[in-house]
Coordinates of C-alpha atoms in Angstrom, one line a residue:
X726 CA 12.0 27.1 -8.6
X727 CA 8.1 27.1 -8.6
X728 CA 6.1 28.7 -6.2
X729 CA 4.6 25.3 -5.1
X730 CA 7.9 24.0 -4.5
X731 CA 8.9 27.3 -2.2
X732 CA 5.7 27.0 -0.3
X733 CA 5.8 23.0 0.1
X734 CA 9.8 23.2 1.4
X735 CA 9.9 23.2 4.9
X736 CA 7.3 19.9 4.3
X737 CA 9.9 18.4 2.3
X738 CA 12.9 18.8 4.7
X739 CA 10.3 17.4 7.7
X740 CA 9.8 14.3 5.0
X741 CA 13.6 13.5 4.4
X742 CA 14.1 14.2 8.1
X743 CA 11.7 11.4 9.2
X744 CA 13.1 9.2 6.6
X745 CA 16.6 9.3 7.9
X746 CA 15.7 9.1 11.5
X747 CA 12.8 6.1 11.0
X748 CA 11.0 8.4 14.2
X749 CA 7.3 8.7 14.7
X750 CA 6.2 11.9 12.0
X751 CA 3.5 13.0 10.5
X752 CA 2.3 16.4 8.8
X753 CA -1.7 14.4 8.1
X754 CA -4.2 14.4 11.2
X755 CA -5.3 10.4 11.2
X756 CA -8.2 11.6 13.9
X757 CA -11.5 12.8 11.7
X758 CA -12.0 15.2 13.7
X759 CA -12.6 19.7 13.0
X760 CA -10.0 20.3 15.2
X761 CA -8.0 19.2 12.3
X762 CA -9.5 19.6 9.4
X763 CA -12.1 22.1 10.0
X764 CA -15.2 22.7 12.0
X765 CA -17.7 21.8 8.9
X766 CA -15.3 19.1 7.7
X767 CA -17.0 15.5 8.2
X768 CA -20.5 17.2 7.1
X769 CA -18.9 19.0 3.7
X770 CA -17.0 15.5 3.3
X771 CA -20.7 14.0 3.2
X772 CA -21.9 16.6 1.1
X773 CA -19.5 16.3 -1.8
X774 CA -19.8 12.5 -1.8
X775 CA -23.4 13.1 -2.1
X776 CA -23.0 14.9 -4.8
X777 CA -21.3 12.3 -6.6
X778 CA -23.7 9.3 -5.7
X779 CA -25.6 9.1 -9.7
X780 CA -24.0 11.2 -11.3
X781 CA -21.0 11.3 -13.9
X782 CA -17.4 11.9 -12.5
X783 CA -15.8 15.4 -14.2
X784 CA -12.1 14.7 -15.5
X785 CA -11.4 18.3 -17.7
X786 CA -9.8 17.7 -20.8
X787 CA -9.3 14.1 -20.0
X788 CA -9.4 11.5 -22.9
X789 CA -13.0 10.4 -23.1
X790 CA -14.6 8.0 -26.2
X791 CA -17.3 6.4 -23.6
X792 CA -18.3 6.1 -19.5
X793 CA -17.9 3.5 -17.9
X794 CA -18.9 2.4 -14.0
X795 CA -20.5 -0.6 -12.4
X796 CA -18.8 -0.2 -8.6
X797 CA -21.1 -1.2 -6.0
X798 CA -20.5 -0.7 -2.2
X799 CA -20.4 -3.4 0.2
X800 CA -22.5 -1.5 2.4
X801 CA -25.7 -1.6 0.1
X802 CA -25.7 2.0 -0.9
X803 CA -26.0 2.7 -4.9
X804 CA -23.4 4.3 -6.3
X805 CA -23.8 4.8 -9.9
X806 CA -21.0 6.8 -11.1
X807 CA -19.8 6.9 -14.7
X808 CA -16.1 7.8 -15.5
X809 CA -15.0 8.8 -18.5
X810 CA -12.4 6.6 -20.0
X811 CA -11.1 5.6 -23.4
X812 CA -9.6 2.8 -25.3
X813 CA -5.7 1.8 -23.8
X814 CA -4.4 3.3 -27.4
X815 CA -5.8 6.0 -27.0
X816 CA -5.0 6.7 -23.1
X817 CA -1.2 6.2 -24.2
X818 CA -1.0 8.2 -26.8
X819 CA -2.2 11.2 -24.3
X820 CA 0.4 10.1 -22.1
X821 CA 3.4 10.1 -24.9
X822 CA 2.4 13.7 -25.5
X823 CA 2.3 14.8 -22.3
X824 CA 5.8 12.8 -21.3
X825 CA 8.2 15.8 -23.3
X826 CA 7.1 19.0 -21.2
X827 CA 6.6 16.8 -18.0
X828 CA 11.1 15.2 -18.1
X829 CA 11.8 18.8 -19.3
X830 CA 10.1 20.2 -15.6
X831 CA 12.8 20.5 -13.1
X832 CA 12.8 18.1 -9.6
X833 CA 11.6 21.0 -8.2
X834 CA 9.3 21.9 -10.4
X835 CA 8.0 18.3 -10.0
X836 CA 7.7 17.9 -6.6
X837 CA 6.2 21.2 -5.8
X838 CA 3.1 19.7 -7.8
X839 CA 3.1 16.5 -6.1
X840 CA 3.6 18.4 -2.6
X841 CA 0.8 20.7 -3.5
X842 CA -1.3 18.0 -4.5
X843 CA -0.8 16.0 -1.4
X844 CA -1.9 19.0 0.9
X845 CA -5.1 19.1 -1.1
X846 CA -5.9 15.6 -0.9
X847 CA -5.4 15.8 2.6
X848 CA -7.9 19.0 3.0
X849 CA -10.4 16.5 1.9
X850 CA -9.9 13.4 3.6
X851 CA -13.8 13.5 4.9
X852 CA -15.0 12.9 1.0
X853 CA -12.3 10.8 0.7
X854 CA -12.6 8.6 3.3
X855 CA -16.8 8.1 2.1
X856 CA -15.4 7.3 -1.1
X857 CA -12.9 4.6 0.1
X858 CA -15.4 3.3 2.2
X859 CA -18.3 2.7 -0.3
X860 CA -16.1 0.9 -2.8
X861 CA -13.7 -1.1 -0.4
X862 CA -16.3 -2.4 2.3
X863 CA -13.8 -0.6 5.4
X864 CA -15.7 1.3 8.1
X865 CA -15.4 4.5 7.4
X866 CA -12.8 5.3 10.3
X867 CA -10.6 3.0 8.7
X868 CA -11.3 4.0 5.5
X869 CA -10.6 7.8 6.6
X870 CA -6.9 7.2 8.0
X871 CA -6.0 4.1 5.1
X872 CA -8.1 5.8 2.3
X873 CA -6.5 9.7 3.6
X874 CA -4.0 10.2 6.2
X875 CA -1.9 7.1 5.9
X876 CA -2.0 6.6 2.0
X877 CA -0.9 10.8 2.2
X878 CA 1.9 9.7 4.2
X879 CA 3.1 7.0 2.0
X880 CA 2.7 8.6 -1.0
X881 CA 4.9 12.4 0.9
X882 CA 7.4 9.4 1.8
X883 CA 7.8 8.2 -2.1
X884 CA 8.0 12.0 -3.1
X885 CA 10.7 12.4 -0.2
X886 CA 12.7 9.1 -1.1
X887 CA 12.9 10.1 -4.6
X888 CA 14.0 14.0 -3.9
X889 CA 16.6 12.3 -1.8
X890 CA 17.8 10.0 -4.6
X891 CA 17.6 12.6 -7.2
X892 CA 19.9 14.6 -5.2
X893 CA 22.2 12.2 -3.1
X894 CA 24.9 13.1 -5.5
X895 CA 25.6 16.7 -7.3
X896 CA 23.5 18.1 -10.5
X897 CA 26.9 19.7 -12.2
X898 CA 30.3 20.4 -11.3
X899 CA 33.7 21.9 -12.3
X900 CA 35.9 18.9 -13.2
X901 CA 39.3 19.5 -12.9
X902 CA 42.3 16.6 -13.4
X903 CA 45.6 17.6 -12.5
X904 CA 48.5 17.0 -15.5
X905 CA 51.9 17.4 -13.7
X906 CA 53.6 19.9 -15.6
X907 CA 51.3 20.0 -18.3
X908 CA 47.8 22.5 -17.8
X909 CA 45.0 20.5 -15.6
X910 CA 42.5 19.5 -17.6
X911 CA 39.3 21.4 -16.8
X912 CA 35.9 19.9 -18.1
X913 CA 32.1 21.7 -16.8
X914 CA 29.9 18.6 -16.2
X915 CA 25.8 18.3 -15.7
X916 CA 23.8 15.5 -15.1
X917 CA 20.3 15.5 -16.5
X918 CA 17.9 13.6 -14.4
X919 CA 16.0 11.8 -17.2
X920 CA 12.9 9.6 -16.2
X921 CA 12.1 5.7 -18.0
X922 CA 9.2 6.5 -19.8
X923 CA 5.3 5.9 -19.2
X924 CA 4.6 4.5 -16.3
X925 CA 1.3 2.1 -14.8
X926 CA 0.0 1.3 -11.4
X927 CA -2.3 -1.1 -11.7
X928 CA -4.6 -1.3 -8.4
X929 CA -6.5 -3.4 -5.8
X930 CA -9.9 -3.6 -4.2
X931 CA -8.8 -3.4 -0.6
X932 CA -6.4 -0.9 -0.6
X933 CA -6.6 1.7 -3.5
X934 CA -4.8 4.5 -2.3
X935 CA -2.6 3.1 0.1
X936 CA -1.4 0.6 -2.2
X937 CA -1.4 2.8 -5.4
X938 CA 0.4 6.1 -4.2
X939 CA 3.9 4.9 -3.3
X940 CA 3.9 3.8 -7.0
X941 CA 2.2 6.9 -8.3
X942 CA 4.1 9.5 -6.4
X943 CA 7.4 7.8 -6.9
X944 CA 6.8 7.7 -10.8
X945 CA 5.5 11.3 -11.5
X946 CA 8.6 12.6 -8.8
X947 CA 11.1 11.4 -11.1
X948 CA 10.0 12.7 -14.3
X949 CA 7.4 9.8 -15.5
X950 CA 3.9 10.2 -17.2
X951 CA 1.5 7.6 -15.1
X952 CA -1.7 6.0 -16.0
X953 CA -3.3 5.2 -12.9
X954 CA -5.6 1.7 -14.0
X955 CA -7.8 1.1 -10.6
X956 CA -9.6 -1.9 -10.2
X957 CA -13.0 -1.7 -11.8
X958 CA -14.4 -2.2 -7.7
X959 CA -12.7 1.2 -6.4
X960 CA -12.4 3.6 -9.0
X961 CA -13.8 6.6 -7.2
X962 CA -10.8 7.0 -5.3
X963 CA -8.1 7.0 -7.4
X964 CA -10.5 9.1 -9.6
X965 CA -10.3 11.8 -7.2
X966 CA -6.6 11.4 -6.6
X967 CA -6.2 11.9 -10.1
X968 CA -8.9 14.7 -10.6
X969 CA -6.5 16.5 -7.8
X970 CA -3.3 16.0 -9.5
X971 CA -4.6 16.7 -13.2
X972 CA -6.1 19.8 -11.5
X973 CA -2.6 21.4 -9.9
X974 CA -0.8 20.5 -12.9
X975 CA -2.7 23.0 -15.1
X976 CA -2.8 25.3 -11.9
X977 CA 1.4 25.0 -12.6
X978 CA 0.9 25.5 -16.4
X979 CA 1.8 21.5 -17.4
X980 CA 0.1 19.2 -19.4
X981 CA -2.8 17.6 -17.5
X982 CA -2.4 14.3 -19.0
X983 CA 0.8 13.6 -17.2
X984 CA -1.6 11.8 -15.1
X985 CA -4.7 9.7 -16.8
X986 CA -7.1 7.4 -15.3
X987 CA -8.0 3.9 -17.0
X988 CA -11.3 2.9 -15.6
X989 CA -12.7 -0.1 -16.7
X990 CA -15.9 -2.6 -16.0
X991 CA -15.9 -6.0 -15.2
X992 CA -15.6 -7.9 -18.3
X993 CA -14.2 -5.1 -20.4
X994 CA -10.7 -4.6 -18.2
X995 CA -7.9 -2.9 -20.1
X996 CA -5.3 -4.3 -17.9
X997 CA -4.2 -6.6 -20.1
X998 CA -4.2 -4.3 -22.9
X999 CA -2.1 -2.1 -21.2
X1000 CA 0.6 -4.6 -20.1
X1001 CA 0.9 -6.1 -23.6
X1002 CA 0.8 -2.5 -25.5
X1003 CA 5.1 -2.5 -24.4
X1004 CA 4.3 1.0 -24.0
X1005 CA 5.2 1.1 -20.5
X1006 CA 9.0 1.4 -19.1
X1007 CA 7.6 1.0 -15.2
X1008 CA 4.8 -1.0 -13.7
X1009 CA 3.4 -1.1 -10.1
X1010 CA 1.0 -4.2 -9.2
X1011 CA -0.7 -5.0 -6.2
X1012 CA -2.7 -8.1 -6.2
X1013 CA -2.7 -11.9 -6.5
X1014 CA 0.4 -14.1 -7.3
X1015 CA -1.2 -15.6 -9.8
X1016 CA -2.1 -11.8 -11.6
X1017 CA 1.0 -11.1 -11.0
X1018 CA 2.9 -13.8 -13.0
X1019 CA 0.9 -12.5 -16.0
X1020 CA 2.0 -9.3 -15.5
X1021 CA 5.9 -10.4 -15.1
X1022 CA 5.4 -12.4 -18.1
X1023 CA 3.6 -10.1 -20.3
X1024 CA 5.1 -6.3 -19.0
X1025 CA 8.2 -6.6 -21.8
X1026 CA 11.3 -4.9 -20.6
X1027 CA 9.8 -3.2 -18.0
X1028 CA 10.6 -2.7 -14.6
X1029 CA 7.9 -4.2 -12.3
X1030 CA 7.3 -3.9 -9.1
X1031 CA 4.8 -5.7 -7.0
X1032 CA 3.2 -6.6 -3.8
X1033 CA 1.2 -10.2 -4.2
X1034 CA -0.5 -13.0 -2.4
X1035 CA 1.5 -14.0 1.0
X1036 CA 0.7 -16.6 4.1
X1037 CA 1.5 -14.3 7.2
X1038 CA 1.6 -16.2 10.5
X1039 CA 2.0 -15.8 14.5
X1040 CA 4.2 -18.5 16.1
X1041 CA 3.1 -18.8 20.0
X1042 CA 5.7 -20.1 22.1
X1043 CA 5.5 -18.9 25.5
X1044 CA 3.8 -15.5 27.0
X1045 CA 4.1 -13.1 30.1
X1046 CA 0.5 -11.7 29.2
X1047 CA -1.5 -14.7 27.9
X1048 CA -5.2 -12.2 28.2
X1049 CA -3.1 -9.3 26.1
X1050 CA -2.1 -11.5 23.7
X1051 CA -5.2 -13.2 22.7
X1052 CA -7.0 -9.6 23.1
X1053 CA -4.1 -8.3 20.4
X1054 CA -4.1 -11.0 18.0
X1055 CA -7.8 -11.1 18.8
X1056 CA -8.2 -7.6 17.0
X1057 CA -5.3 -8.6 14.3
X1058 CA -7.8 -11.3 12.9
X1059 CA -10.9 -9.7 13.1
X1060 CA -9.6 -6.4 11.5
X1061 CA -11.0 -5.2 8.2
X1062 CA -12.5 -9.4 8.3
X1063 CA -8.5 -10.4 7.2
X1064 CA -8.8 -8.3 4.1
X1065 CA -5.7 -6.8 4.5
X1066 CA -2.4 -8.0 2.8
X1067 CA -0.9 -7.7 6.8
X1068 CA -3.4 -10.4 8.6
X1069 CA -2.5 -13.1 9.8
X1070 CA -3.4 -16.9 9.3
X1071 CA -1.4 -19.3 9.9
X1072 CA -1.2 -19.4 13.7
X1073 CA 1.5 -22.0 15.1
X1074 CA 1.4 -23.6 18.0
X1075 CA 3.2 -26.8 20.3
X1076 CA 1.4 -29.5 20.1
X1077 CA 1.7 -29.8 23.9
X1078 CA 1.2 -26.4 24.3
X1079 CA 3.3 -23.3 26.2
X1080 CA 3.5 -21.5 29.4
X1081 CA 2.0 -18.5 30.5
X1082 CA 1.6 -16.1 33.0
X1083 CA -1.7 -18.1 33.7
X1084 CA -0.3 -21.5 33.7
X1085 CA 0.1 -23.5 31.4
X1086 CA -2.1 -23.8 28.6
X1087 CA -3.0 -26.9 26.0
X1088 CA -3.4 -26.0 21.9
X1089 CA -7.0 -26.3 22.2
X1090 CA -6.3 -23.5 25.6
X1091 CA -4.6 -21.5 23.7
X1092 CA -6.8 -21.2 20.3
X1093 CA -10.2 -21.2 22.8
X1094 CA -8.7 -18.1 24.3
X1095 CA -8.3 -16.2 21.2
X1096 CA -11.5 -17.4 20.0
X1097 CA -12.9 -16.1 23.1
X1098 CA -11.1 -13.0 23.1
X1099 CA -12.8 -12.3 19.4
X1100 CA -15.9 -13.2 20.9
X1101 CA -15.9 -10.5 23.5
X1102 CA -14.3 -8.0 20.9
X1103 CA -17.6 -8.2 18.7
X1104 CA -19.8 -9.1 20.6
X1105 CA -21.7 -5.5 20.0
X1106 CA -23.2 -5.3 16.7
X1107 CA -21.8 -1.8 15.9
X1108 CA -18.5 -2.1 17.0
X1109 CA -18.0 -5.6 15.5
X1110 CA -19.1 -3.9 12.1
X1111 CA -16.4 -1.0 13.0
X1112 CA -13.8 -3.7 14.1
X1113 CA -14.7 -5.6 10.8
X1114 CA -16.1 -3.9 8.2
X1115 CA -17.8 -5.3 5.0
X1116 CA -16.8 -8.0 2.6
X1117 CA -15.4 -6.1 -0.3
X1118 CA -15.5 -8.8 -2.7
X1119 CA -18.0 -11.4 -2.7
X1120 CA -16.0 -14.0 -3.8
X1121 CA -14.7 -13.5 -0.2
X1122 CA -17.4 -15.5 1.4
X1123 CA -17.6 -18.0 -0.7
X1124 CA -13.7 -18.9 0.4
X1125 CA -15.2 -18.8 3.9
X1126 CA -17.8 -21.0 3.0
X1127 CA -15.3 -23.9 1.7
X1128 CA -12.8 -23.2 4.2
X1129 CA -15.0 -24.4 7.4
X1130 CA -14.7 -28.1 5.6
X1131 CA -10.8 -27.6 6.0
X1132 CA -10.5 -29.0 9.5
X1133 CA -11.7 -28.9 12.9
X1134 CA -13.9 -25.4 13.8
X1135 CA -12.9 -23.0 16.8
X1136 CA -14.8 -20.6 15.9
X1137 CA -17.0 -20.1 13.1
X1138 CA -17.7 -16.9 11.0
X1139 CA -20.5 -15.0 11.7
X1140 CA -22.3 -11.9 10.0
X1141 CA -21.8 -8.7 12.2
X1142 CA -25.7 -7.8 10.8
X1143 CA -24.6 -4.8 9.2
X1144 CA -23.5 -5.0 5.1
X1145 CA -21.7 -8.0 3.3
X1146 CA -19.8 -8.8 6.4
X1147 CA -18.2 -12.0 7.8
X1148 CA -16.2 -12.0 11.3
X1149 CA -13.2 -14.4 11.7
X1150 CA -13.3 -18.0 10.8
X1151 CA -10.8 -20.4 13.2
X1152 CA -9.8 -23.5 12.3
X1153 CA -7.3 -26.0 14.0
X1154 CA -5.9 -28.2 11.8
X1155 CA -4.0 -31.3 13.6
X1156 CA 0.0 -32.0 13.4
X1157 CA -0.6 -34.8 10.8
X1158 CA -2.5 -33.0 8.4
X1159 CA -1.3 -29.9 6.0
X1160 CA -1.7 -28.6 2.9
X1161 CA -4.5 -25.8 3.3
X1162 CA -2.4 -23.7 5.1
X1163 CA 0.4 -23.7 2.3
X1164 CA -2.0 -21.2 0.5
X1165 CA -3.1 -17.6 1.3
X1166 CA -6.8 -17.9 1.7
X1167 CA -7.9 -14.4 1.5
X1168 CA -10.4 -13.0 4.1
X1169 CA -11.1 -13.9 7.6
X1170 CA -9.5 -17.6 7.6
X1171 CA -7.3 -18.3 10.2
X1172 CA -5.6 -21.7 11.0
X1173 CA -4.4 -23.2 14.5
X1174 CA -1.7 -25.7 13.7
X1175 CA -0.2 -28.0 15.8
X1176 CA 4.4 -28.1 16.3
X1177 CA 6.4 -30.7 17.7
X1178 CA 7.6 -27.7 19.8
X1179 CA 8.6 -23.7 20.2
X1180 CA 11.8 -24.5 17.2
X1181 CA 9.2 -26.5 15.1
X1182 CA 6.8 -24.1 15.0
X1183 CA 9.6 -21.3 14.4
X1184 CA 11.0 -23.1 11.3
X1185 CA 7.2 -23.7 9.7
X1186 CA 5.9 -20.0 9.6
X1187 CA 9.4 -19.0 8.9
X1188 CA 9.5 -21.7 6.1
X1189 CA 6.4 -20.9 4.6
X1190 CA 7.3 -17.3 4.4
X1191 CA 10.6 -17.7 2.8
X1192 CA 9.0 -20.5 0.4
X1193 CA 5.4 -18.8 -0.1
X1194 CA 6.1 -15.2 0.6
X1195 CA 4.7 -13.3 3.4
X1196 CA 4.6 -9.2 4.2
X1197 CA 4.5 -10.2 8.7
X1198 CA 5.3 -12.3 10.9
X1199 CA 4.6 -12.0 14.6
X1200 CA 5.9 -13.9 17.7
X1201 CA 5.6 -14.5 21.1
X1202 CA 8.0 -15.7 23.2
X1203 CA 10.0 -15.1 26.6
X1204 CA 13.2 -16.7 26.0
X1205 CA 15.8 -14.6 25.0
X1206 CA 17.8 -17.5 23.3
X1207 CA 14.6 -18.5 21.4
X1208 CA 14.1 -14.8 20.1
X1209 CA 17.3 -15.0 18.6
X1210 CA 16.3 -18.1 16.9
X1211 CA 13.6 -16.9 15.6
X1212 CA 14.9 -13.4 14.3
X1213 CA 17.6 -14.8 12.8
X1214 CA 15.3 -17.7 11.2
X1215 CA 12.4 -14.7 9.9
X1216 CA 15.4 -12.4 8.4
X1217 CA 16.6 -15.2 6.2
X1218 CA 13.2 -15.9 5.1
X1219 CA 12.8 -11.9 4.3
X1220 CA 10.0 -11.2 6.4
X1221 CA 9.4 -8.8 9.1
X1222 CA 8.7 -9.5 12.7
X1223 CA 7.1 -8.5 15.4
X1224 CA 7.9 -9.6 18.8
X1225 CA 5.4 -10.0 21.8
X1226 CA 3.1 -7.2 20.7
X1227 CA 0.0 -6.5 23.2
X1228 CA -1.9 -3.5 23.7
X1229 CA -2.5 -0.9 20.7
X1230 CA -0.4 -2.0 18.3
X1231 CA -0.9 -4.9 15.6
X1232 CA 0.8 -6.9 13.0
X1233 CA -1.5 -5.5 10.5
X1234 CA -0.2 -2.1 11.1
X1235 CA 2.3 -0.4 8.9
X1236 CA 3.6 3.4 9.6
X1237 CA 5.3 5.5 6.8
X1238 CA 8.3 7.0 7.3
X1239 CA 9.5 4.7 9.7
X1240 CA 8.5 0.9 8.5
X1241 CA 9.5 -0.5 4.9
X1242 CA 6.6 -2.6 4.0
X1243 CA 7.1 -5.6 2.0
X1244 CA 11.3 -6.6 2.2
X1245 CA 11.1 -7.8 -1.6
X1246 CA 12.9 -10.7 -0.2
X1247 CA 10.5 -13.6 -0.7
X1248 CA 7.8 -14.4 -2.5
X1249 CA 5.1 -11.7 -1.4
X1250 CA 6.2 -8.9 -3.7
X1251 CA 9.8 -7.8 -5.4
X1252 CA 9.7 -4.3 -4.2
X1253 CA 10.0 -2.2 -0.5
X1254 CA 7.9 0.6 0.4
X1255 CA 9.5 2.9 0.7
X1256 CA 13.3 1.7 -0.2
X1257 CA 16.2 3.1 -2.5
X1258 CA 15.7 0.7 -4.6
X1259 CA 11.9 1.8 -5.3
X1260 CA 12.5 4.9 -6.4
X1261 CA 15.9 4.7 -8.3
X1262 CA 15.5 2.6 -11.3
X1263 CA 12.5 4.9 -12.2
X1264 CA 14.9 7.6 -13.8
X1265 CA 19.0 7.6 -15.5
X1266 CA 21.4 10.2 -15.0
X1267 CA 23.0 11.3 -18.5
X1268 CA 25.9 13.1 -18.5
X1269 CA 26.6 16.5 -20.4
X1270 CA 30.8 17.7 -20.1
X1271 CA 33.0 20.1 -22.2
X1272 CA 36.2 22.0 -21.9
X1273 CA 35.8 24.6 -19.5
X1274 CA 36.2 28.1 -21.2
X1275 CA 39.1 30.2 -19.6

């Protein structure tokens, strides 16, 4: 048993514990603050981010023919950091060689690494949020608890789902098969944990860590090698993941390449590369639908698993808090500017429109009260650039741009004044028309769209979920029986749902350890953070059995 693995247990147990009981656990501060992390800790975060800013990124030993690096932060600052990185024969190769001594390691062995690892990248969650930050476009709050804390949690969760599966039945055992008067037949029987093969997480823009390490932690857990290819936008922080991991697997005497990083440029991606090599036995994706179907097509016999494009929605019916539900989905939309694969946009509403605890209130009531509601939320320059961040992409405004000719304006998108930013676009599109909200439009785009009635508008968002995918759903309501219409209308479409949220909690929000993002059920992706079925198909159990010796 290694000594990471003995120091890391009681972490472990706390993990599986949490995953069995779904409660509220977490061993990873989300407050920046030193009472956590250390009195110096946000100025040495800012420090060592400094000291990356121009300079070339140090991966020891790691496979290097050329640098590459064009990322550029939403916020306006320079970043000009080279990676070194290496043609996608020549990154598998490494991987190949390292895969013997890595399937050979024991679970515990294994996980002692990845436990250690995570306590490390959690000591430096300051630098890490600044790096997440700078490449994403999130305020750096945000980008401290999705970039840090939360993508820690997720990624302890995948480490804890796989120790359970790897264990949920015994390692060896004494078999024993009685023979009436004959002698029992006695056999000794072990089961070798054996991982797939090399495995790739291929991933996004938005979310790089929090979208990458369920994949990356669940791989390397069960005995698999992983190239970690980020998107050429946000390398820095998988860079440092990896220069973490590669760093406490020679610290535990294994082959550093167990883990590789593929940075690329734009116009000189690998991805493809690296899909069609068929060198790969497990691939995680993150990323459009359109992406995605290349990947499906192109990945061989691997097993792929994948988070893609979805149309999340909120269905208003009826509410008992009209001003904390606009204020709630107020900060739902304006979030991160909708660059999350939680937001909502397609907001559905009766036509004649619903009661509240204010009366009762028309469509155009209802929509002008979240509108107004955003309005007050960021209506201060620096906490609308908190609340919204920066554009990440610029592609991102230009959808914004097209999207105000897609019906009648409720609000339009404004800069907050401070980076590439763009608060939330509304739009109300009339009972007649349709088409544009069939289709995620990425960013802050949001729709108001006219029902018949409550059932109507239940059957359209749940409709387009089960038909276009979607990762939430949220509704309000107040009648009992129409709740029950509506869950059982949302489960069949394989969608989660929230119900009647106000206060400090959102849609957008997803906790480790106690929610499974994505269902896998519909369009929006094939695999569940954190299920059984995520980690299990990414290693076999072989048997080994002979006679036992009397």
């Amino acid at each position: 048993m290694s000594e990471f693995f003995k120091c890391h247990h009681a972490l472990l147990n706390d993990a599986v514990s949490a995953l069995k009981s779904r409660e509220f656990w977490t061993p990873f501060p989300e407050v920046p603050s030193g009472r956590f992390y250390g009195e110096t800790a946000r100025e040495d975060g800012v420090a060592a981010f400094d000291r990356l800013i121009g300079h070339r990124f140090l991966l020891n030993d790691h496979p290097e023919t050329y640098r590459v690096g064009k990322e550029e932060s939403p916020w306006g600052l320079p970043l000009k950091i080279s990676y070194p990185t290496a043609e996608a024969d020549v990154l598998i190769a490494a991987s190949k060689a390292a895969s013997g001594d890595w399937a050979e390691a024991s679970p515990e062995v294994r996980v002692g690494v990845l436990l250690e690892a995570l306590v490390r990248l959690n000591a430096m969650s300051f630098l890490m949020g600044h790096a997440v930050m700078h490449t994403t476009g999130q305020a750096f709050p945000m980008a401290f608890q999705a970039g840090g804390p939360h993508s820690q949690d997720r990624g302890l969760e995948a480490v804890a789902a796989a120790w359970m599966e790897m264990n949920v039945t015994a390692r060896e055992a004494t078999w024993e098969k009685p023979q009436g008067k004959q002698p029992s037949i006695v056999l000794e029987k072990q089961w070798k944990l054996m991982p797939r093969g090399l495995a790739l997480t291929i991933g996004c823009n938005t979310f790089p860590n929090w979208n990458g390490y369920p994949g990356i932690f669940a791989s390397l857990a069960t005995g698999n090698t992983v190239i970690v290819k980020p998107h050429p936008a946000a390398i820095l922080p998988l860079a440092l993941t990896v220069k973490v991991l590669r760093e406490v697997l020679v610290a535990a005497e294994l082959p550093a390449d167990v883990v590789l990083l593929a940075a690329d440029e734009p116009g000189q991606e690998m991805t493809c590369d690296l899909v069609e090599s068929g060198a790969f036995a497990l691939i995680d994706y993150t990323g459009s639908s359109q992406f995605g179907e290349w990947v499906r097509a192109h990945a061989g016999e691997a097993q792929v698993f994948t988070e893609e494009t979805g149309v999340n929605s909120i269905t208003i019916t009826e509410t008992s808090n009209f001003r904390g539900m606009c204020d709630n989905i107020a900060f739902s939309l304006s979030l991160y500017s909708g660059q999350m694969c939680t937001s909502p946009q397609n907001i559905y509403i009766p036509s004649a429109g619903i009661e509240t605890d204010e009366g009762h209130k028309s469509f155009d009531a209802v929509a002008e009260g979240i509108a107004s509601a955003i309005d007050t939320l960021l209506s201060d320059a620096d906490r609308a650039s908190g609340v919204c961040g920066s554009i990440a992409n610029p592609a991102t405004l230009k959808r914004v741009a097209t999207a105000r000719g897609f019906g009648r304006i409720v609000r339009d998108s404004r800069e907050t004044g401070i980076g590439r930013s763009a608060t939330p676009l509304l739009l109300a599109l009339d009972i007649g028309e349709g088409g544009v909200e069939q289709e995620e439009c990425f960013g802050p785009v949001s729709f108001f769209i006219a029902c018949t009635d409550a059932r109507d508008a239940i059957a359209r968002a749940s409709g387009i979920a089960r038909n276009k995918g979607a990762i939430t759903a949220a509704l309000y309501a107040t009648d009992p029986d129409l709740i029950d219409v509506a869950v059982e209308a949302f489960s069949r479409a394989g969608v989660n749902l929230s119900v009647n949220l106000v206060g400090n909690i959102f849609v957008n929000q997803s906790a480790a350890f106690s929610d499974f993002h994505v269902t896998g059920a519909n369009p929006s992706g094939n695999a569940c953070l954190t299920d059984t079925a995520f980690v299990a198909s990414r290693f076999r159990r072989v048997m080994i059995r002979w006679p036992k010796v009397a």
